[in-house]
PDB file of N, CA and C in Angstrom:
ATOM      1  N   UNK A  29       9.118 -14.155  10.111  1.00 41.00           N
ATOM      2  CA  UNK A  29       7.867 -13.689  10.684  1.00 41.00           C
ATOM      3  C   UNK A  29       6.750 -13.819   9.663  1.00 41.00           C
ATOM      4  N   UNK A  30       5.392 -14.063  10.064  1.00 45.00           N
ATOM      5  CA  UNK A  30       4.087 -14.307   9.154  1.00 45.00           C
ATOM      6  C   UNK A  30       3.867 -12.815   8.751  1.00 45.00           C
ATOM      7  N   UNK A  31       4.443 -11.484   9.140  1.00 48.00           N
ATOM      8  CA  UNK A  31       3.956 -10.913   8.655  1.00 48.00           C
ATOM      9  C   UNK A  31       4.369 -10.008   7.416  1.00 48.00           C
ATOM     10  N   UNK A  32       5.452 -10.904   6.784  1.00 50.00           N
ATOM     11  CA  UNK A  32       6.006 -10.178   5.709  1.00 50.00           C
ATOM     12  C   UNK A  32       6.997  -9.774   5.743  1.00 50.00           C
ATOM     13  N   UNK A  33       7.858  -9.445   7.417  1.00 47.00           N
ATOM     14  CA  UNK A  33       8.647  -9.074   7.268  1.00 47.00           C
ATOM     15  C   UNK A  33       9.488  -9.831   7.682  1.00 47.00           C
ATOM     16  N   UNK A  34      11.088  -9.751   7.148  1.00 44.00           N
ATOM     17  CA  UNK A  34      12.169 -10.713   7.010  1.00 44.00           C
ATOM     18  C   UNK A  34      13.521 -10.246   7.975  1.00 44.00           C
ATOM     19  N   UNK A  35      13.993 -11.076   8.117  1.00 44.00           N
ATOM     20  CA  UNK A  35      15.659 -10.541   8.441  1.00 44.00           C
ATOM     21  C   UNK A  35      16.714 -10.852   7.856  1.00 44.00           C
ATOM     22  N   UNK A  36      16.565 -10.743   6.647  1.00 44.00           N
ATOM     23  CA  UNK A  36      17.549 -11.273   5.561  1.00 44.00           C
ATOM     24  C   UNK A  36      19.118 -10.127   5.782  1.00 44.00           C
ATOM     25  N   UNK A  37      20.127 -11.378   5.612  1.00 51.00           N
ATOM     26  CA  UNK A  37      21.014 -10.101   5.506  1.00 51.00           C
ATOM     27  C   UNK A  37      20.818  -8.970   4.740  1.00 51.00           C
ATOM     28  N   UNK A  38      21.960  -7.987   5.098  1.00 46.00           N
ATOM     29  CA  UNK A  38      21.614  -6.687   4.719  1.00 46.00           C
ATOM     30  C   UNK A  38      21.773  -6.323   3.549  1.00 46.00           C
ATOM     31  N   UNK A  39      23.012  -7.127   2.845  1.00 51.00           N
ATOM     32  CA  UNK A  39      23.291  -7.120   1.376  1.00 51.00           C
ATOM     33  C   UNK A  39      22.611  -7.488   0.500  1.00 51.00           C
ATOM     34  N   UNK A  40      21.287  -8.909   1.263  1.00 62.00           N
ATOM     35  CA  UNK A  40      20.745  -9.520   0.306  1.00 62.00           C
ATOM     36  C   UNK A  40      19.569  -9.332  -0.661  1.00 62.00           C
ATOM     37  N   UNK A  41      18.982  -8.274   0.263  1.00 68.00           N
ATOM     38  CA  UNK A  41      17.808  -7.576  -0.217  1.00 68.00           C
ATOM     39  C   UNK A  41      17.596  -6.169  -0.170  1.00 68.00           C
ATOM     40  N   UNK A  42      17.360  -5.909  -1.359  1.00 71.00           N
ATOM     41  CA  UNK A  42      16.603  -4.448  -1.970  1.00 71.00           C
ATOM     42  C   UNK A  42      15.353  -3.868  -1.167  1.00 71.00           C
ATOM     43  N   UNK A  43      15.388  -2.761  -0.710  1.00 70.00           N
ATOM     44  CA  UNK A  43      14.418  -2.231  -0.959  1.00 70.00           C
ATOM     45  C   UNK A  43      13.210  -1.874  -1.553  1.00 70.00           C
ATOM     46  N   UNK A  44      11.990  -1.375  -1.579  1.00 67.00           N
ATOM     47  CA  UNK A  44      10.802  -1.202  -2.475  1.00 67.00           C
ATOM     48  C   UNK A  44      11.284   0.082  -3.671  1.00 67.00           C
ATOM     49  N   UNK A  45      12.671   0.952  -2.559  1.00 71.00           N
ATOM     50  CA  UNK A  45      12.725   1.886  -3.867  1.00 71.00           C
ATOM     51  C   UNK A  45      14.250   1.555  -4.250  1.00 71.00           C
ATOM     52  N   UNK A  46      14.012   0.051  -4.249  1.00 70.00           N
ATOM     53  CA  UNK A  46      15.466  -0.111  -4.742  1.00 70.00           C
ATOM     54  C   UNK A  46      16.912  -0.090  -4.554  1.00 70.00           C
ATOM     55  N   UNK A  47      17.064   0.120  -3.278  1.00 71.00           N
ATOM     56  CA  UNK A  47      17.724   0.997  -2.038  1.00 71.00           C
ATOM     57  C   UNK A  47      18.551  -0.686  -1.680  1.00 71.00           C
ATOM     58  N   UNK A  48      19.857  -0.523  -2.064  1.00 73.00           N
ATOM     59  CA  UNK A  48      20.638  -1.752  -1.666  1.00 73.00           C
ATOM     60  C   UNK A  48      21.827  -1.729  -0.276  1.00 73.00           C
ATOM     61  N   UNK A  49      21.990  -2.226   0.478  1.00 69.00           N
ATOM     62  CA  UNK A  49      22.353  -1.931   1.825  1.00 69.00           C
ATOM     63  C   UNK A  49      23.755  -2.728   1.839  1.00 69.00           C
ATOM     64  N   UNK A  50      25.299  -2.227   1.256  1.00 73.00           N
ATOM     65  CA  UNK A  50      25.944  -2.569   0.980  1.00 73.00           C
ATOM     66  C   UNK A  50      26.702  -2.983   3.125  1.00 73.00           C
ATOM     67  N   UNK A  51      27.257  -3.630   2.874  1.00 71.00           N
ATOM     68  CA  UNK A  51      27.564  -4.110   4.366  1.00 71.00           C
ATOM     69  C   UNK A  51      28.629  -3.082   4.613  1.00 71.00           C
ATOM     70  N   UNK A  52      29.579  -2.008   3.578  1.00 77.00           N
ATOM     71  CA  UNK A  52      30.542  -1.170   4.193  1.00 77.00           C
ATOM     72  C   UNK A  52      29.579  -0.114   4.475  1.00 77.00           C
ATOM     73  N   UNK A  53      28.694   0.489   4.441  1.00 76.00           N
ATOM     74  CA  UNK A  53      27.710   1.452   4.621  1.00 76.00           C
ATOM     75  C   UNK A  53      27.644   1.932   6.115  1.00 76.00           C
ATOM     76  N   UNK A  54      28.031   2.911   6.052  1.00 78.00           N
ATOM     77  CA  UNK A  54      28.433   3.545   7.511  1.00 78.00           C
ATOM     78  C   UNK A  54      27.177   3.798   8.042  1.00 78.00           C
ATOM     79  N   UNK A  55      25.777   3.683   7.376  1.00 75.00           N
ATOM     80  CA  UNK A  55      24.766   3.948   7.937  1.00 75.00           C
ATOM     81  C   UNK A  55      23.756   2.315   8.380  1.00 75.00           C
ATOM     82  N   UNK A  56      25.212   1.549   8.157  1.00 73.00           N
ATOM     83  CA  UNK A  56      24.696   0.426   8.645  1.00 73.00           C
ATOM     84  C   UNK A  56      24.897   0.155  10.273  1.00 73.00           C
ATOM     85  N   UNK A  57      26.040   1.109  10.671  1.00 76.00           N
ATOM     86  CA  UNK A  57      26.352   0.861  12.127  1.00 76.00           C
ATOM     87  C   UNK A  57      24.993   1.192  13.170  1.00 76.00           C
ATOM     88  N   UNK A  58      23.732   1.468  12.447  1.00 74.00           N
ATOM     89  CA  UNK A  58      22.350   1.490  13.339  1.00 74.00           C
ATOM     90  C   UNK A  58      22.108   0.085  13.434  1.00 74.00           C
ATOM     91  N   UNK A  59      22.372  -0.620  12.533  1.00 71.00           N
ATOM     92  CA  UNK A  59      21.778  -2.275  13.195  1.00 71.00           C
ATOM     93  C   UNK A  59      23.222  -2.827  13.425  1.00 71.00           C
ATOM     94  N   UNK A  60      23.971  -2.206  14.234  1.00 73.00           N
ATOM     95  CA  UNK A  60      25.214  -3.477  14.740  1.00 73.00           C
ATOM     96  C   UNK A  60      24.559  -4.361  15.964  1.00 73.00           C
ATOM     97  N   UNK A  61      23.506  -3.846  17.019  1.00 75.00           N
ATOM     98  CA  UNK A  61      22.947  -4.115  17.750  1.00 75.00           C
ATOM     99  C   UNK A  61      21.579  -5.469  17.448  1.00 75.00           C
ATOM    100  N   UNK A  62      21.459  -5.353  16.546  1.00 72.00           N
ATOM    101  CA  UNK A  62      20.173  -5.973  16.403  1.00 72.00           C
ATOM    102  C   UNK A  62      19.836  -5.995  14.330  1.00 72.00           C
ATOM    103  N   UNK A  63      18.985  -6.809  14.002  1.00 72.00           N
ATOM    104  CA  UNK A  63      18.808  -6.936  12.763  1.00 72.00           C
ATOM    105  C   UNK A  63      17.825  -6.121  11.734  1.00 72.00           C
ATOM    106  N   UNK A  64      18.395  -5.881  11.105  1.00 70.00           N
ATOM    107  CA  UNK A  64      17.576  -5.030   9.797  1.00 70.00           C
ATOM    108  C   UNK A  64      16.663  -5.806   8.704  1.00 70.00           C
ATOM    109  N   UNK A  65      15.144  -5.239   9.511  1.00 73.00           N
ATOM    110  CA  UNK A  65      14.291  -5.565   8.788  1.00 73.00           C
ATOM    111  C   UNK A  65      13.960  -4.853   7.269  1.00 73.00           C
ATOM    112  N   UNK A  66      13.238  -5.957   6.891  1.00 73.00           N
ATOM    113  CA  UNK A  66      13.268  -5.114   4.971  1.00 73.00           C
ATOM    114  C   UNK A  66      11.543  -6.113   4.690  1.00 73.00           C
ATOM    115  N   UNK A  67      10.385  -4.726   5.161  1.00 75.00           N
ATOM    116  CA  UNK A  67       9.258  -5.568   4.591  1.00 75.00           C
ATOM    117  C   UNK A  67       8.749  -5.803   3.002  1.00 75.00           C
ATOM    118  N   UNK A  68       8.866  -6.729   2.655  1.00 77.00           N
ATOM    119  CA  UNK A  68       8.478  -7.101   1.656  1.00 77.00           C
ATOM    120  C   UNK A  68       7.182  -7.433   1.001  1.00 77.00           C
ATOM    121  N   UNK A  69       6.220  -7.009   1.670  1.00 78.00           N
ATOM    122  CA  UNK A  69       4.971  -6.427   1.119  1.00 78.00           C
ATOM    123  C   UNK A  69       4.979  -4.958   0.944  1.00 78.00           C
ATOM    124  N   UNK A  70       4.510  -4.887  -0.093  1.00 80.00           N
ATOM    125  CA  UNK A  70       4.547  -3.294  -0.736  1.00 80.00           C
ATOM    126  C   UNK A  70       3.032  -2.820  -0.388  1.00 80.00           C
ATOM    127  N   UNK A  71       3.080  -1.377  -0.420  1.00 82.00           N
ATOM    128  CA  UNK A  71       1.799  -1.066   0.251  1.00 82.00           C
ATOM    129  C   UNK A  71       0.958  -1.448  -1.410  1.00 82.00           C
ATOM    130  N   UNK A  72       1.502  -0.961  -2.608  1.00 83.00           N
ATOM    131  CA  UNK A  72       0.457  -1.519  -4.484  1.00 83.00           C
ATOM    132  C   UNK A  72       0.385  -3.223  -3.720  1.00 83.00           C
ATOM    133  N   UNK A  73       0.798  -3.751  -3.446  1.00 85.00           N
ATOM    134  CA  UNK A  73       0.447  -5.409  -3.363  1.00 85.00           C
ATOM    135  C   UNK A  73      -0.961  -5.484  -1.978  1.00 85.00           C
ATOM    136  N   UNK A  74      -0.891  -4.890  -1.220  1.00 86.00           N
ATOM    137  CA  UNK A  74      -1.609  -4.737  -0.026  1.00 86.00           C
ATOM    138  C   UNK A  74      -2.965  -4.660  -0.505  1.00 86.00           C
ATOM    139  N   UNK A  75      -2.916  -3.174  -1.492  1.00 88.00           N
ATOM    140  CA  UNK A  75      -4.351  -3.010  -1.226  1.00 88.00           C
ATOM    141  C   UNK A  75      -4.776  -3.664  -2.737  1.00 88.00           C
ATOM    142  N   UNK A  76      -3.446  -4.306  -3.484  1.00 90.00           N
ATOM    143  CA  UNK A  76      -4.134  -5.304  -4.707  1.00 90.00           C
ATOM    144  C   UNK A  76      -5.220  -6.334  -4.133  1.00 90.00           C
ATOM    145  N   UNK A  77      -4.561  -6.575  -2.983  1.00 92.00           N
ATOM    146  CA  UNK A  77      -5.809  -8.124  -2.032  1.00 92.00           C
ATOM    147  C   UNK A  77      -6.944  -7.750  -1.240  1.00 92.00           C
ATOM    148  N   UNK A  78      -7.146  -6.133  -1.623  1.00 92.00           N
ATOM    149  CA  UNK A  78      -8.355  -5.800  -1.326  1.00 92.00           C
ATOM    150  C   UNK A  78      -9.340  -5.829  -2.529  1.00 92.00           C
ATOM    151  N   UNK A  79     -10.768  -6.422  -2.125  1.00 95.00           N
ATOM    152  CA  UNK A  79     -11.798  -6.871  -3.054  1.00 95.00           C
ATOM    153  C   UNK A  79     -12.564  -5.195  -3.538  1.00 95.00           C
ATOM    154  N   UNK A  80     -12.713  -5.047  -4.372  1.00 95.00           N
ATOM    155  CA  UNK A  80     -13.550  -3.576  -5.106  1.00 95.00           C
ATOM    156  C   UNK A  80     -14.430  -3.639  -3.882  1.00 95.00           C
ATOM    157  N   UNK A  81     -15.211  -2.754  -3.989  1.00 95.00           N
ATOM    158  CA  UNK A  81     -16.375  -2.379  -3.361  1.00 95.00           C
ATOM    159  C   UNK A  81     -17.159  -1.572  -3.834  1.00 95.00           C
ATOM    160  N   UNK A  82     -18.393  -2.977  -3.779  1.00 96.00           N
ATOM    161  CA  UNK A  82     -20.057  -2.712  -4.342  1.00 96.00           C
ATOM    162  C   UNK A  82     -20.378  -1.482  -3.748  1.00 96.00           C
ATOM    163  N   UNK A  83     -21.399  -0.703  -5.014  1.00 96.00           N
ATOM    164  CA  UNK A  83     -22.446   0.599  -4.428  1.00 96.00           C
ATOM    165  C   UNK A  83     -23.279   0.546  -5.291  1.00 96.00           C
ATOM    166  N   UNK A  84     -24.669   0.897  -4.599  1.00 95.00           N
ATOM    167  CA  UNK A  84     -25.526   0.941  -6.401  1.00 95.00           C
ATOM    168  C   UNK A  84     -25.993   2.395  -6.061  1.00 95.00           C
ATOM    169  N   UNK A  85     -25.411   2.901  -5.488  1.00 95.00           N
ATOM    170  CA  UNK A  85     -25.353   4.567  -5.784  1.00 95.00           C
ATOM    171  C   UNK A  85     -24.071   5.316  -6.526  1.00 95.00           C
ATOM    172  N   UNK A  86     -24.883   7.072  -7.029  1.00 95.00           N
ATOM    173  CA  UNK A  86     -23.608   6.797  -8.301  1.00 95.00           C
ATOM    174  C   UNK A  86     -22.332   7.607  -7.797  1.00 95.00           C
ATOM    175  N   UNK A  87     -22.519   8.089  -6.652  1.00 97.00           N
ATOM    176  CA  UNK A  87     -21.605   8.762  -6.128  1.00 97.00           C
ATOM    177  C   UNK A  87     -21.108   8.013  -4.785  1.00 97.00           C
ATOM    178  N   UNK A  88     -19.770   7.691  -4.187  1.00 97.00           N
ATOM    179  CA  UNK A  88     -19.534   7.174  -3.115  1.00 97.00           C
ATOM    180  C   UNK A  88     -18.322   8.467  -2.292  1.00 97.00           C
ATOM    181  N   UNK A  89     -18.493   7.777  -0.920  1.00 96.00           N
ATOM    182  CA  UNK A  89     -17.388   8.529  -0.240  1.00 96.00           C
ATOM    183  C   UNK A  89     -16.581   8.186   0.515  1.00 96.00           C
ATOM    184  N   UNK A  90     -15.068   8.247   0.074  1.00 95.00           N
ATOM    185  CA  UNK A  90     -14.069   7.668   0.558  1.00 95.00           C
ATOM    186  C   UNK A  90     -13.251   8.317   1.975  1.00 95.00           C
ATOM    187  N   UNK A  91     -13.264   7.765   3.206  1.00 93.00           N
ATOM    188  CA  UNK A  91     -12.055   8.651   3.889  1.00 93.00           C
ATOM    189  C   UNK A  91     -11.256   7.844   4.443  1.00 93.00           C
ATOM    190  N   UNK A  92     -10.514   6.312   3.682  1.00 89.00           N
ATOM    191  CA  UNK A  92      -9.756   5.344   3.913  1.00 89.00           C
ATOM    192  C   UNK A  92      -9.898   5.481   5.627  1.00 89.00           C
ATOM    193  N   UNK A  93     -10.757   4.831   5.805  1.00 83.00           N
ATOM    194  CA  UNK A  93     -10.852   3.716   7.016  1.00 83.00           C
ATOM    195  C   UNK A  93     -11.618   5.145   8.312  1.00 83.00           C
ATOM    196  N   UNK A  94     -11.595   6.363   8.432  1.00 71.00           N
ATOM    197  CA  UNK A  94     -11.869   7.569   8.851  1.00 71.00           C
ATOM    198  C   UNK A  94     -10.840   7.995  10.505  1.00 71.00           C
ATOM    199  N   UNK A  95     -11.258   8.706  10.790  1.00 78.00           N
ATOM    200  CA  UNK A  95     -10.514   9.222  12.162  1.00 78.00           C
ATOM    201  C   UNK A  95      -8.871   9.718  11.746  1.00 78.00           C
ATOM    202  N   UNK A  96      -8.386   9.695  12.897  1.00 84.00           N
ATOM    203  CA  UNK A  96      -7.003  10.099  12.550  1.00 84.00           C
ATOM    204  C   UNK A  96      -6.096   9.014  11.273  1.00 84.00           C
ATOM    205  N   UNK A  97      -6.783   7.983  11.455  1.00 84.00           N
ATOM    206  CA  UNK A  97      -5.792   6.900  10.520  1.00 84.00           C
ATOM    207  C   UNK A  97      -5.983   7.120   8.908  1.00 84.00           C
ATOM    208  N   UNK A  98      -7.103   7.922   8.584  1.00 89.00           N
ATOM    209  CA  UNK A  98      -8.112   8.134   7.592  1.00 89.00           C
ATOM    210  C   UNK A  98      -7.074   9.099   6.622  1.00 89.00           C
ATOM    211  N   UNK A  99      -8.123   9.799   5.492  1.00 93.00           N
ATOM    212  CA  UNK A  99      -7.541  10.892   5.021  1.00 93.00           C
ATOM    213  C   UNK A  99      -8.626  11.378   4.427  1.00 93.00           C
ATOM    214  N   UNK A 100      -8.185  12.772   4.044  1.00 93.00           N
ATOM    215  CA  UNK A 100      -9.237  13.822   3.648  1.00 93.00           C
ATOM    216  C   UNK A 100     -10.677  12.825   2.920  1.00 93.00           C
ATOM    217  N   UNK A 101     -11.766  13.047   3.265  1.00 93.00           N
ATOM    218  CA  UNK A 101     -12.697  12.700   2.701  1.00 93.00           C
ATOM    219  C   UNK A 101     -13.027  12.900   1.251  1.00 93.00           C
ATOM    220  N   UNK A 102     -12.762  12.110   0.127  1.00 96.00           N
ATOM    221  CA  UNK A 102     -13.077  12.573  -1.404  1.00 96.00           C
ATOM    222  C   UNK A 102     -14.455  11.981  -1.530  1.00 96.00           C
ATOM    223  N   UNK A 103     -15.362  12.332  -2.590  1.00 98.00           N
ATOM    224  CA  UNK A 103     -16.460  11.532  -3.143  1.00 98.00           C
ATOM    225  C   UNK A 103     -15.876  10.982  -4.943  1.00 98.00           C
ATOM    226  N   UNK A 104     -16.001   9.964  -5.032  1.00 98.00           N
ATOM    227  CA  UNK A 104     -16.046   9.025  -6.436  1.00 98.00           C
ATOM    228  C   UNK A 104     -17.115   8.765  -6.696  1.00 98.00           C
ATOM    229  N   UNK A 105     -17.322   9.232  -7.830  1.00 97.00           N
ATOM    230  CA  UNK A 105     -18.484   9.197  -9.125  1.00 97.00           C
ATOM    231  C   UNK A 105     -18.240   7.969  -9.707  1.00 97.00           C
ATOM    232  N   UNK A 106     -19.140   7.096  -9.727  1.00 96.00           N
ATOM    233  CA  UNK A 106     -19.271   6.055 -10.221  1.00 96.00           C
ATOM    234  C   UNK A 106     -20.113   5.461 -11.496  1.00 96.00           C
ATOM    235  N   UNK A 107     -20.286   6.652 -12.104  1.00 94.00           N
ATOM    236  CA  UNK A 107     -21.983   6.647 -13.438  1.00 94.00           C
ATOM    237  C   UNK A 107     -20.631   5.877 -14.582  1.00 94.00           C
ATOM    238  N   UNK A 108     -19.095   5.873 -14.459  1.00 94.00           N
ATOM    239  CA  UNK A 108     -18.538   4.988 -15.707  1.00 94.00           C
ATOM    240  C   UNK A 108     -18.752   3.174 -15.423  1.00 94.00           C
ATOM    241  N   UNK A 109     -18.900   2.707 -16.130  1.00 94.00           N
ATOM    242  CA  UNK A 109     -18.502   0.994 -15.818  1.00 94.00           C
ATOM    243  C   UNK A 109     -16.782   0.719 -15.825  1.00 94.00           C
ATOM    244  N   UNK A 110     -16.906  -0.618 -15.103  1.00 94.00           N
ATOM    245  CA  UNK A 110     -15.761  -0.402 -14.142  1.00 94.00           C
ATOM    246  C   UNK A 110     -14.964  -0.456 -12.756  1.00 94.00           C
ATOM    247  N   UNK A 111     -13.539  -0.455 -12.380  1.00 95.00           N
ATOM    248  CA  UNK A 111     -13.413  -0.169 -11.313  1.00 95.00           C
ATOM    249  C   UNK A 111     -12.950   1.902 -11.135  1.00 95.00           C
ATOM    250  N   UNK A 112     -13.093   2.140  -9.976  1.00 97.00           N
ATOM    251  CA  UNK A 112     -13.116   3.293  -9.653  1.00 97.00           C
ATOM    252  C   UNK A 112     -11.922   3.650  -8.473  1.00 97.00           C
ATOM    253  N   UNK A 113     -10.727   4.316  -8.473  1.00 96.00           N
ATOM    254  CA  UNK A 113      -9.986   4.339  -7.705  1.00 96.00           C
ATOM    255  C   UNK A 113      -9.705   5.252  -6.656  1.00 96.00           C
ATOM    256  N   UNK A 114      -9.430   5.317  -5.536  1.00 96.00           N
ATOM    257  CA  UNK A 114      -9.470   6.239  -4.459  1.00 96.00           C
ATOM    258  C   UNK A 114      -8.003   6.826  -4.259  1.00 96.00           C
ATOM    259  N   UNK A 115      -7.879   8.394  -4.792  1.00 94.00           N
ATOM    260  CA  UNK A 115      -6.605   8.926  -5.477  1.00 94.00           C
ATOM    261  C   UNK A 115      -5.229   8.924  -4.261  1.00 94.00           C
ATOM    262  N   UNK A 116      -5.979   8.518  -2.653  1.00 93.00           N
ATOM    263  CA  UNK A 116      -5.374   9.072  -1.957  1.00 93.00           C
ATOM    264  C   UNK A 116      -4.864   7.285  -1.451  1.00 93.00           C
ATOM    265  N   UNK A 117      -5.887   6.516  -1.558  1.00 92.00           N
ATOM    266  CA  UNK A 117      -5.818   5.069  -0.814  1.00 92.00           C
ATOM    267  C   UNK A 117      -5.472   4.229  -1.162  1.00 92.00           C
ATOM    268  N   UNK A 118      -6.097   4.332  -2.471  1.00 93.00           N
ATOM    269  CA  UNK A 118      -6.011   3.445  -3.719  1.00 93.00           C
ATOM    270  C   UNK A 118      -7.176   2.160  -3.507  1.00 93.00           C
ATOM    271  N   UNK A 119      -8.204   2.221  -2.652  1.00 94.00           N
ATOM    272  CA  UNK A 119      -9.658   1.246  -2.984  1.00 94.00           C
ATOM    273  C   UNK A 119     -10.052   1.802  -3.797  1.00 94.00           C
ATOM    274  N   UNK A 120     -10.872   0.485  -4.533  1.00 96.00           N
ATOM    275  CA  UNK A 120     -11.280   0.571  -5.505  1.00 96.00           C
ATOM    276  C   UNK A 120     -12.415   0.815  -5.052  1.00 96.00           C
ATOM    277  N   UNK A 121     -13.766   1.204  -5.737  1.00 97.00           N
ATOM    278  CA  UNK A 121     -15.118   0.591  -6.242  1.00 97.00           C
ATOM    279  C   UNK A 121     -16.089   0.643  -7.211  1.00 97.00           C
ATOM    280  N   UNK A 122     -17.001   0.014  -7.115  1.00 96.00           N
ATOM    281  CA  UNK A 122     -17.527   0.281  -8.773  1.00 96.00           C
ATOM    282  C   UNK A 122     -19.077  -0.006  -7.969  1.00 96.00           C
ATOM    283  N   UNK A 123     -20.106   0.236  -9.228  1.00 95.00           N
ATOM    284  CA  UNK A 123     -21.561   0.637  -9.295  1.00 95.00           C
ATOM    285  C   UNK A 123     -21.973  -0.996  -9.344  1.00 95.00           C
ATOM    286  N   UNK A 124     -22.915  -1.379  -8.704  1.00 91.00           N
ATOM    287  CA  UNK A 124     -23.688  -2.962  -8.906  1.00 91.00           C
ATOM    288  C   UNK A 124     -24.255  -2.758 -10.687  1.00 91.00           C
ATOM    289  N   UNK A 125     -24.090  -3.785 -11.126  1.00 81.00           N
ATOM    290  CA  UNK A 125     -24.602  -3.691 -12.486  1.00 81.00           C
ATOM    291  C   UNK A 125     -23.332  -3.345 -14.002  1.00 81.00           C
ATOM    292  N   UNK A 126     -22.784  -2.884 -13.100  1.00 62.00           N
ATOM    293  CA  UNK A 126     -21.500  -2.231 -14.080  1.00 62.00           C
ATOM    294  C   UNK A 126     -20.387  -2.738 -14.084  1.00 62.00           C
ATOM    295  N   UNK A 127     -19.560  -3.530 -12.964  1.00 51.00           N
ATOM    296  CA  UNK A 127     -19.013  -4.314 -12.828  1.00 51.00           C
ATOM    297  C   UNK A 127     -18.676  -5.185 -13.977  1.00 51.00           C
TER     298      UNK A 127
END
């Protein structure tokens, strides 16, 4: 599939936390029916291919994407040069000029 995720046997691939899916694994009898996916994009790689984001104000406000999908609203101070990280999302952004 294009979107990262695979159907590799079950033995063949690890997990993100490392988590190896030995084929005697009695908690394998959930995919006797059908195949066990293992996505291999990590959510650190995801939002690595997200670009910073410009502000030329010195305070910004984050509520990753807003509404229910969102999360608590933080504000990031941006007066350091730099990127600036969002503790909950992990976007970045930084101040025009400082960059």
């Amino acid at each position: 599939l294009s979107s990262g995720i695979s159907a590799p046997k079950s033995s063949d691939v690890s997990t993100h936390t490392g988590q190896e899916w030995n084929s005697e694994d009695k908690r394998m009898v959930r995919f006797v029916d059908g195949t066990k996916h293992i996505n291999e994009k990590y959510a650190i790689d995801l939002i690595e291919e997200e670009p910073p984001i410009s502000s030329n104000k010195r305070v910004v406000s984050c509520d990753g994407g807003g509404g229910p999908l969102g999360h608590p609203k933080v504000y990031i101070n941006l007066d350091q040069p730099g990127n600036h990280i969002c503790g909950y999302c992990g976007l970045r952004f930084y101040k025009d000029g400082h960059h």
